[in-house]
């Protein structure tokens, strides 16, 4: 060992050996920032502990936000903030419970604010459990404490304003301005008008769908800019609704009939094309097109994966195209720009990024992605 050490010492001392050795540089720490939010970013739930932000154009990861299976997330309308509603227990799975609405800066992903909440409803990555007003002033969160209600949060002041009781009604469907509606177990809507001070006034409409025999999907899509909801039943009946204190509910049309297919019924042996999945609908407001994840099945297969996406003109009530998927998918989303991207998510963790006009697959991402993805409403 002494001889070997001496030999190495002699070699290292030669001019040629010294010249060949790299000069080590001191490491410099940096903090990356994100550019201005793009309409082609999307935020799927990944695994059971985070949301992961992707650039749909490149399929590259931009960052991650903490959030477990019972968290809910939302983009701010101005694209400057991510909001995540979280619940935690002091001893992991028991002990004192705390609920928060967290605000993250969209450029740095730094936590900038926490707003303490009353107990909220706990549901797996359900988009309709939390949403924001179109002007970004209010957040609306569905509660169960144990009665159902909606908590109204003033995002500018950073505080809870009030909780509005909505007995027998659930979920959040924001209006163009001034409030939100909730779906009710009797087939009706409860409507909560919120004024500039946060004061709330509740109204109701008569039942318009058969909640016992042909319920409406909780995942029915909305267009906040126009104040329109598309309440879609398990058989594919579509109720286009102008939301507000006195909603206007349009005459229903059906997905199957608009596609020239036999109308799906509630018969237990009636095999037909039907919508289904964890997040089976998406709406693209620039084109007024409705995207529906479809499968062949009997009644009560509303959670089944779909192998096609059907695209509808919501003005003419006609089918525009059918997009065959490379694998069965459980959820879809679409960007809100003039050249939209379509996202289809499998139950095994993959996401297909597609051109919404042609259905061509542009990227395939395999990263433990869940069945739900958010897109900015820019």
mmCIF file of C-alpha atoms in Angstrom, residues 64-66 80-86 88 100-115:
data_model
loop_
_atom_site.group_PDB
_atom_site.id
_atom_site.type_symbol
_atom_site.label_atom_id
_atom_site.label_comp_id
_atom_site.label_asym_id
_atom_site.label_seq_id
_atom_site.Cartn_x
_atom_site.Cartn_y
_atom_site.Cartn_z
ATOM 1 C CA UNK A 64 -46.026 19.635 -7.934
ATOM 2 C CA UNK A 65 -48.505 20.722 -5.283
ATOM 3 C CA UNK A 66 -49.197 18.738 -2.103
ATOM 4 C CA UNK A 80 -51.856 33.704 -10.779
ATOM 5 C CA UNK A 81 -52.794 31.335 -7.953
ATOM 6 C CA UNK A 82 -53.475 27.667 -7.271
ATOM 7 C CA UNK A 83 -55.902 26.858 -4.460
ATOM 8 C CA UNK A 84 -55.939 23.525 -2.607
ATOM 9 C CA UNK A 85 -58.458 22.607 0.108
ATOM 10 C CA UNK A 86 -56.920 20.177 2.598
ATOM 11 C CA UNK A 88 -55.512 16.925 8.353
ATOM 12 C CA UNK A 100 -57.567 24.780 5.348
ATOM 13 C CA UNK A 101 -57.730 26.485 1.987
ATOM 14 C CA UNK A 102 -54.139 26.961 0.831
ATOM 15 C CA UNK A 103 -53.065 29.499 -1.800
ATOM 16 C CA UNK A 104 -49.917 28.838 -3.863
ATOM 17 C CA UNK A 105 -48.203 31.366 -6.088
ATOM 18 C CA UNK A 106 -48.444 30.171 -9.705
ATOM 19 C CA UNK A 107 -44.927 31.409 -10.575
ATOM 20 C CA UNK A 108 -43.003 29.970 -7.629
ATOM 21 C CA UNK A 109 -45.455 27.358 -6.240
ATOM 22 C CA UNK A 110 -44.684 28.872 -2.820
ATOM 23 C CA UNK A 111 -47.378 28.669 -0.155
ATOM 24 C CA UNK A 112 -48.511 32.256 0.347
ATOM 25 C CA UNK A 113 -51.657 31.941 2.461
ATOM 26 C CA UNK A 114 -53.716 29.524 4.562
ATOM 27 C CA UNK A 115 -57.366 30.188 5.365
#
